[in-house]
mmCIF file of C-alpha atoms in Angstrom:
data_model
loop_
_atom_site.group_PDB
_atom_site.id
_atom_site.type_symbol
_atom_site.label_atom_id
_atom_site.label_comp_id
_atom_site.label_asym_id
_atom_site.label_seq_id
_atom_site.Cartn_x
_atom_site.Cartn_y
_atom_site.Cartn_z
ATOM 1 C CA MET A 1262 148.204 29.886 126.176
ATOM 2 C CA THR A 1263 148.819 31.179 129.541
ATOM 3 C CA SER A 1264 146.150 33.240 131.481
ATOM 4 C CA ALA A 1265 148.016 36.429 130.835
ATOM 5 C CA LEU A 1266 148.127 35.947 127.170
ATOM 6 C CA ARG A 1267 144.317 35.253 127.125
ATOM 7 C CA ARG A 1268 143.685 38.315 129.258
ATOM 8 C CA THR A 1269 145.625 40.254 126.708
ATOM 9 C CA ALA A 1270 143.832 38.829 123.732
ATOM 10 C CA ARG A 1271 140.601 39.598 125.406
ATOM 11 C CA TYR A 1272 141.606 42.974 126.004
ATOM 12 C CA LEU A 1273 142.577 43.403 122.478
ATOM 13 C CA VAL A 1274 139.311 42.311 121.170
ATOM 14 C CA LEU A 1275 137.443 44.339 123.386
ATOM 15 C CA LEU A 1276 139.585 47.503 122.494
ATOM 16 C CA ALA A 1277 138.898 46.681 118.733
ATOM 17 C CA LEU A 1278 135.091 46.508 119.186
ATOM 18 C CA ALA A 1279 135.235 49.649 121.222
ATOM 19 C CA LEU A 1280 136.997 51.379 118.339
ATOM 20 C CA VAL A 1281 134.422 50.121 115.853
ATOM 21 C CA PHE A 1282 131.741 51.781 117.756
ATOM 22 C CA VAL A 1283 133.559 54.884 119.050
ATOM 23 C CA THR A 1284 135.110 55.880 115.827
ATOM 24 C CA PRO A 1285 131.780 56.930 113.888
ATOM 25 C CA LEU A 1286 130.756 58.836 117.082
ATOM 26 C CA ALA A 1287 134.106 60.586 117.179
ATOM 27 C CA TRP A 1288 133.864 61.477 113.449
ATOM 28 C CA MET A 1289 130.304 62.920 114.028
ATOM 29 C CA VAL A 1290 131.650 65.329 116.673
ATOM 30 C CA VAL A 1291 134.725 66.274 114.934
ATOM 31 C CA THR A 1292 132.776 66.945 111.634
ATOM 32 C CA SER A 1293 130.201 69.055 113.426
ATOM 33 C CA LEU A 1294 132.994 71.492 114.683
ATOM 34 C CA LYS A 1295 134.409 72.105 111.147
ATOM 35 C CA ASP A 1296 133.296 74.793 108.820
ATOM 36 C CA TYR A 1297 131.859 74.077 105.197
ATOM 37 C CA PRO A 1298 135.056 74.113 103.171
ATOM 38 C CA ASP A 1299 136.866 72.060 105.914
ATOM 39 C CA ALA A 1300 134.357 69.492 105.829
ATOM 40 C CA GLN A 1301 134.496 69.054 101.975
ATOM 41 C CA ARG A 1302 138.435 68.876 101.937
ATOM 42 C CA ILE A 1303 139.785 65.732 100.194
ATOM 43 C CA PRO A 1304 141.340 63.698 101.850
ATOM 44 C CA PRO A 1305 139.523 64.475 104.964
ATOM 45 C CA SER A 1306 141.164 65.318 108.205
ATOM 46 C CA TRP A 1307 140.486 64.263 111.701
ATOM 47 C CA LEU A 1308 141.265 67.625 113.260
ATOM 48 C CA PRO A 1309 139.025 70.554 112.459
ATOM 49 C CA ASP A 1310 140.954 73.513 110.931
ATOM 50 C CA PRO A 1311 139.823 75.875 112.313
ATOM 51 C CA VAL A 1312 137.638 74.665 115.048
ATOM 52 C CA SER A 1313 134.039 76.280 113.968
ATOM 53 C CA GLY A 1314 130.614 76.500 115.502
ATOM 54 C CA TYR A 1315 129.194 77.042 112.010
ATOM 55 C CA GLY A 1316 127.056 73.861 112.157
ATOM 56 C CA TYR A 1317 125.628 74.668 115.545
ATOM 57 C CA GLU A 1318 125.062 78.322 114.405
ATOM 58 C CA GLN A 1319 122.957 77.230 111.525
ATOM 59 C CA ILE A 1320 120.847 74.700 113.475
ATOM 60 C CA LEU A 1321 120.138 76.982 116.540
ATOM 61 C CA GLY A 1322 120.161 80.367 114.957
ATOM 62 C CA ASN A 1323 117.865 79.473 111.715
ATOM 63 C CA SER A 1324 114.277 80.387 112.394
ATOM 64 C CA ALA A 1325 113.281 78.376 109.264
ATOM 65 C CA ASN A 1326 114.334 75.144 110.889
ATOM 66 C CA PRO A 1327 113.489 75.350 114.587
ATOM 67 C CA VAL A 1328 115.676 72.508 115.680
ATOM 68 C CA LEU A 1329 115.388 73.318 119.403
ATOM 69 C CA ARG A 1330 111.567 72.954 119.054
ATOM 70 C CA TRP A 1331 111.874 69.570 117.319
ATOM 71 C CA PHE A 1332 114.306 68.540 120.181
ATOM 72 C CA VAL A 1333 111.703 69.594 122.854
ATOM 73 C CA ASN A 1334 108.906 67.760 120.975
ATOM 74 C CA SER A 1335 110.982 64.611 120.595
ATOM 75 C CA MET A 1336 111.812 64.828 124.296
ATOM 76 C CA LEU A 1337 108.165 65.172 125.354
ATOM 77 C CA ALA A 1338 106.998 62.546 122.875
ATOM 78 C CA ALA A 1339 109.475 60.041 123.788
ATOM 79 C CA THR A 1340 109.224 60.592 127.483
ATOM 80 C CA LEU A 1341 105.329 60.391 127.658
ATOM 81 C CA HIS A 1342 105.424 57.388 125.128
ATOM 82 C CA ALA A 1343 107.988 55.505 127.499
ATOM 83 C CA LEU A 1344 105.666 56.329 130.734
ATOM 84 C CA LEU A 1345 102.457 54.779 128.766
ATOM 85 C CA VAL A 1346 104.351 51.696 127.503
ATOM 86 C CA LEU A 1347 105.406 51.064 131.320
ATOM 87 C CA VAL A 1348 101.835 51.511 132.519
ATOM 88 C CA THR A 1349 100.202 49.178 129.878
ATOM 89 C CA ALA A 1350 102.910 46.530 129.701
ATOM 90 C CA ALA A 1351 103.370 46.265 133.275
ATOM 91 C CA THR A 1352 99.460 45.878 134.175
ATOM 92 C CA ALA A 1353 98.997 43.336 131.250
ATOM 93 C CA GLY A 1354 102.279 41.523 131.818
ATOM 94 C CA TYR A 1355 101.421 41.018 135.395
ATOM 95 C CA ALA A 1356 97.935 39.752 134.832
ATOM 96 C CA LEU A 1357 99.212 37.292 132.380
ATOM 97 C CA ALA A 1358 102.050 36.130 134.623
ATOM 98 C CA ARG A 1359 100.131 35.742 137.893
ATOM 99 C CA LEU A 1360 96.471 36.033 137.673
ATOM 100 C CA ARG A 1361 94.399 32.874 136.546
ATOM 101 C CA PHE A 1362 91.582 33.544 133.952
ATOM 102 C CA ARG A 1363 89.870 31.950 131.222
ATOM 103 C CA GLY A 1364 91.870 32.408 127.759
ATOM 104 C CA ARG A 1365 95.020 33.641 129.359
ATOM 105 C CA LYS A 1366 97.177 31.541 127.449
ATOM 106 C CA VAL A 1367 95.407 32.123 124.043
ATOM 107 C CA GLY A 1368 95.472 35.999 124.738
ATOM 108 C CA PHE A 1369 99.223 35.700 125.519
ATOM 109 C CA ALA A 1370 99.843 33.702 122.238
ATOM 110 C CA LEU A 1371 97.851 36.281 120.174
ATOM 111 C CA ILE A 1372 100.047 39.233 121.761
ATOM 112 C CA VAL A 1373 103.111 37.373 121.018
ATOM 113 C CA ALA A 1374 101.879 36.830 117.557
ATOM 114 C CA THR A 1375 101.504 40.663 116.790
ATOM 115 C CA LEU A 1376 105.289 40.981 116.914
ATOM 116 C CA PHE A 1377 105.511 39.144 113.617
ATOM 117 C CA ILE A 1378 103.157 41.661 111.878
ATOM 118 C CA PRO A 1379 105.490 44.349 109.803
ATOM 119 C CA PRO A 1380 105.053 47.676 111.114
ATOM 120 C CA THR A 1381 104.670 49.176 107.931
ATOM 121 C CA SER A 1382 101.616 47.295 107.164
ATOM 122 C CA LEU A 1383 99.891 49.007 109.972
ATOM 123 C CA ILE A 1384 100.574 52.635 108.713
ATOM 124 C CA ILE A 1385 97.536 53.241 106.721
ATOM 125 C CA PRO A 1386 95.094 51.564 109.387
ATOM 126 C CA ASN A 1387 96.605 53.497 112.097
ATOM 127 C CA PHE A 1388 96.587 56.736 110.125
ATOM 128 C CA LEU A 1389 92.756 56.151 109.452
ATOM 129 C CA VAL A 1390 92.151 55.813 113.128
ATOM 130 C CA VAL A 1391 94.181 58.655 114.280
ATOM 131 C CA ASP A 1392 92.647 60.779 111.694
ATOM 132 C CA SER A 1393 89.193 59.944 112.835
ATOM 133 C CA LEU A 1394 90.303 60.860 116.326
ATOM 134 C CA GLY A 1395 91.569 64.240 115.265
ATOM 135 C CA TRP A 1396 95.043 63.588 116.261
ATOM 136 C CA ILE A 1397 96.804 64.404 113.086
ATOM 137 C CA ASP A 1398 99.599 66.949 113.367
ATOM 138 C CA THR A 1399 99.569 66.803 117.176
ATOM 139 C CA LEU A 1400 102.110 65.199 119.539
ATOM 140 C CA THR A 1401 99.327 62.925 120.516
ATOM 141 C CA VAL A 1402 99.779 61.115 117.374
ATOM 142 C CA VAL A 1403 103.169 60.013 118.036
ATOM 143 C CA VAL A 1404 102.685 59.210 121.666
ATOM 144 C CA VAL A 1405 99.791 57.135 121.918
ATOM 145 C CA PRO A 1406 99.304 54.652 119.078
ATOM 146 C CA GLY A 1407 102.376 52.655 119.963
ATOM 147 C CA ALA A 1408 101.915 52.744 123.671
ATOM 148 C CA ALA A 1409 100.233 49.120 123.656
ATOM 149 C CA SER A 1410 103.656 47.378 123.164
ATOM 150 C CA ALA A 1411 103.445 43.691 122.764
ATOM 151 C CA PHE A 1412 107.295 43.420 123.323
ATOM 152 C CA GLY A 1413 106.763 45.315 126.427
ATOM 153 C CA VAL A 1414 103.918 42.794 127.768
ATOM 154 C CA PHE A 1415 106.143 39.823 126.780
ATOM 155 C CA PHE A 1416 109.256 41.100 128.219
ATOM 156 C CA LEU A 1417 107.807 41.991 131.609
ATOM 157 C CA ARG A 1418 105.614 38.886 131.855
ATOM 158 C CA GLN A 1419 108.770 36.949 131.607
ATOM 159 C CA PHE A 1420 110.521 38.987 134.266
ATOM 160 C CA PHE A 1421 107.667 38.736 136.646
ATOM 161 C CA LEU A 1422 107.650 35.076 136.179
ATOM 162 C CA SER A 1423 111.236 34.864 137.523
ATOM 163 C CA LEU A 1424 110.118 36.583 140.570
ATOM 164 C CA PRO A 1425 109.664 34.158 143.650
ATOM 165 C CA ARG A 1426 106.113 33.676 144.543
ATOM 166 C CA GLU A 1427 106.901 33.416 148.272
ATOM 167 C CA LEU A 1428 107.299 37.184 148.530
ATOM 168 C CA GLU A 1429 103.694 37.561 147.183
ATOM 169 C CA GLU A 1430 102.353 34.986 149.303
ATOM 170 C CA ALA A 1431 103.936 36.543 152.545
ATOM 171 C CA ALA A 1432 102.220 39.848 151.429
ATOM 172 C CA VAL A 1433 98.786 38.093 151.238
ATOM 173 C CA LEU A 1434 99.480 36.810 154.824
ATOM 174 C CA ASP A 1435 99.798 40.465 155.788
ATOM 175 C CA GLY A 1436 96.560 41.128 154.416
ATOM 176 C CA ALA A 1437 97.582 42.871 151.236
ATOM 177 C CA ASN A 1438 95.389 42.654 148.179
ATOM 178 C CA GLN A 1439 96.273 41.946 144.632
ATOM 179 C CA TRP A 1440 96.695 45.552 143.667
ATOM 180 C CA GLN A 1441 98.834 46.525 146.791
ATOM 181 C CA ILE A 1442 101.055 43.215 145.909
ATOM 182 C CA PHE A 1443 101.420 44.689 142.594
ATOM 183 C CA ILE A 1444 102.358 48.151 143.569
ATOM 184 C CA ARG A 1445 104.365 47.530 146.669
ATOM 185 C CA VAL A 1446 105.995 44.177 146.032
ATOM 186 C CA VAL A 1447 106.322 43.344 142.324
ATOM 187 C CA LEU A 1448 107.099 46.857 141.016
ATOM 188 C CA PRO A 1449 109.941 47.709 143.311
ATOM 189 C CA LEU A 1450 111.372 44.403 142.542
ATOM 190 C CA SER A 1451 111.199 44.947 139.059
ATOM 191 C CA LYS A 1452 113.233 48.146 138.483
ATOM 192 C CA PRO A 1453 115.769 46.756 136.373
ATOM 193 C CA ALA A 1454 113.247 45.456 133.750
ATOM 194 C CA LEU A 1455 111.072 48.573 133.987
ATOM 195 C CA ALA A 1456 114.201 50.638 133.313
ATOM 196 C CA THR A 1457 115.129 48.514 130.549
ATOM 197 C CA LEU A 1458 111.830 48.670 128.833
ATOM 198 C CA ALA A 1459 111.644 52.472 129.407
ATOM 199 C CA VAL A 1460 115.145 52.950 127.832
ATOM 200 C CA LEU A 1461 113.945 50.599 124.773
ATOM 201 C CA SER A 1462 110.661 52.655 124.496
ATOM 202 C CA PHE A 1463 112.198 56.107 124.611
ATOM 203 C CA LEU A 1464 114.843 54.975 121.861
ATOM 204 C CA THR A 1465 112.122 53.556 119.771
ATOM 205 C CA ASN A 1466 110.066 56.772 119.882
ATOM 206 C CA TRP A 1467 113.187 59.000 119.797
ATOM 207 C CA ASN A 1468 114.582 57.408 116.591
ATOM 208 C CA ASP A 1469 111.087 56.835 114.750
ATOM 209 C CA PHE A 1470 111.366 58.466 111.465
ATOM 210 C CA LEU A 1471 108.646 56.769 109.308
ATOM 211 C CA TRP A 1472 105.425 57.344 111.441
ATOM 212 C CA PRO A 1473 106.077 61.156 112.018
ATOM 213 C CA ILE A 1474 106.599 61.947 108.178
ATOM 214 C CA PHE A 1475 102.878 60.676 107.610
ATOM 215 C CA VAL A 1476 101.163 62.380 110.692
ATOM 216 C CA LEU A 1477 103.076 65.413 111.343
ATOM 217 C CA PHE A 1478 102.918 68.374 108.798
ATOM 218 C CA SER A 1479 103.684 71.718 110.662
ATOM 219 C CA PRO A 1480 107.245 72.663 110.932
ATOM 220 C CA GLU A 1481 106.766 73.387 114.679
ATOM 221 C CA GLN A 1482 105.074 70.177 115.416
ATOM 222 C CA LEU A 1483 107.942 67.982 113.847
ATOM 223 C CA THR A 1484 110.176 65.777 116.041
ATOM 224 C CA LEU A 1485 113.759 65.578 115.615
ATOM 225 C CA PRO A 1486 114.373 62.674 112.947
ATOM 226 C CA PRO A 1487 112.080 63.901 110.254
ATOM 227 C CA GLY A 1488 113.244 67.454 111.245
ATOM 228 C CA LEU A 1489 116.688 66.791 110.736
ATOM 229 C CA GLY A 1490 115.922 65.491 107.221
ATOM 230 C CA LEU A 1491 114.923 68.883 106.450
ATOM 231 C CA LEU A 1492 118.488 70.024 106.891
ATOM 232 C CA GLN A 1493 119.553 67.842 103.870
ATOM 233 C CA GLY A 1494 119.825 70.138 100.781
ATOM 234 C CA ALA A 1495 118.381 69.221 97.259
ATOM 235 C CA TYR A 1496 121.867 69.605 95.710
ATOM 236 C CA VAL A 1497 124.413 70.336 98.248
ATOM 237 C CA THR A 1498 125.189 68.296 101.618
ATOM 238 C CA ASP A 1499 126.211 70.503 104.221
ATOM 239 C CA TYR A 1500 127.937 68.044 106.552
ATOM 240 C CA PRO A 1501 128.839 70.202 109.555
ATOM 241 C CA VAL A 1502 125.000 71.097 109.874
ATOM 242 C CA ILE A 1503 123.853 67.734 109.639
ATOM 243 C CA MET A 1504 126.701 66.309 112.100
ATOM 244 C CA ALA A 1505 125.666 69.035 114.550
ATOM 245 C CA GLY A 1506 122.120 67.957 114.278
ATOM 246 C CA ALA A 1507 123.131 64.383 114.940
ATOM 247 C CA VAL A 1508 125.239 65.333 117.814
ATOM 248 C CA LEU A 1509 122.097 67.087 119.345
ATOM 249 C CA ALA A 1510 120.090 64.185 118.780
ATOM 250 C CA SER A 1511 122.585 61.703 120.443
ATOM 251 C CA VAL A 1512 123.046 63.400 123.592
ATOM 252 C CA PRO A 1513 119.902 62.421 125.384
ATOM 253 C CA VAL A 1514 120.246 58.696 124.067
ATOM 254 C CA LEU A 1515 123.961 58.544 125.423
ATOM 255 C CA VAL A 1516 123.133 60.189 128.730
ATOM 256 C CA LEU A 1517 120.019 57.881 129.126
ATOM 257 C CA PHE A 1518 122.049 54.833 128.552
ATOM 258 C CA VAL A 1519 124.790 55.850 130.983
ATOM 259 C CA LEU A 1520 122.249 56.415 133.701
ATOM 260 C CA ALA A 1521 120.419 53.500 133.180
ATOM 261 C CA GLN A 1522 122.898 50.955 131.976
ATOM 262 C CA ARG A 1523 123.162 49.029 135.285
ATOM 263 C CA TYR A 1524 119.548 48.446 135.271
ATOM 264 C CA VAL A 1525 119.510 47.362 131.557
ATOM 265 C CA ILE A 1526 122.194 44.811 132.146
ATOM 266 C CA GLN A 1527 120.280 43.292 135.171
ATOM 267 C CA GLY A 1528 116.890 43.370 133.368
ATOM 268 C CA VAL A 1529 118.184 41.617 130.318
ATOM 269 C CA SER A 1530 120.067 39.108 132.195
ATOM 270 C CA ARG A 1531 116.999 38.022 134.338
ATOM 271 C CA SER A 1532 114.156 38.328 131.937
ATOM 272 C CA GLY A 1533 113.215 35.111 130.073
ATOM 273 C CA LEU A 1534 114.554 32.856 132.889
ATOM 274 C CA LYS A 1535 111.076 31.000 132.914
ATOM 275 C CA GLY A 1536 108.727 30.235 130.154
#
């Protein structure tokens, strides 16, 4: 097979994969622009007839379902959660990668072992803890509990191990202490890994459905995933409304990925080079 044929075959495979991922997103947007009768039509059509803002009017103009409030709650919770994960994971990961202290390897092994614990098994213990702290039905309850990320510690430790020690040794010769090395040398070099972890942490919190159901009860305190679940009727499925809510929930995720994709690729490619 010639190089031209191989290149053509590669592009065809990539095009097919792109269609697999883009088609559901396109169908979501198209359905959100239909009215209720058009969305129920059999067979379904790709083009809305007529183009309607019915779904968006329902989710944005219905005071019984404050979707914009849920959107703001989710943005605030996911952003604060991602920042907390970066703080805890970066400090712990650097300590495990560079500092020498008794029990370092055992502590790292225990942190990694927690990745094998099913998250659902921790719902009741976590609920009892946050209830005793008085965090139930507040945004704090969806921000703080998952901030100590075992995956984040593992991910950043592996990245820090891939950084050349010579840079830190040069900073020591210049009179920098350990904290200054961490802040002024290590963190600026770790932007790809930090951006990757921030995106993953944001998405984890943004898409979380199960935990908010257990700890958020007031309609004005809900985040977007459990809030959108309220749009599903008991007997009738209003597809334009549901798809309009899905479009609203997808926009921040797509924007975040487009802005951070370069750092994400660099972070994933460099992490895990050393054990």
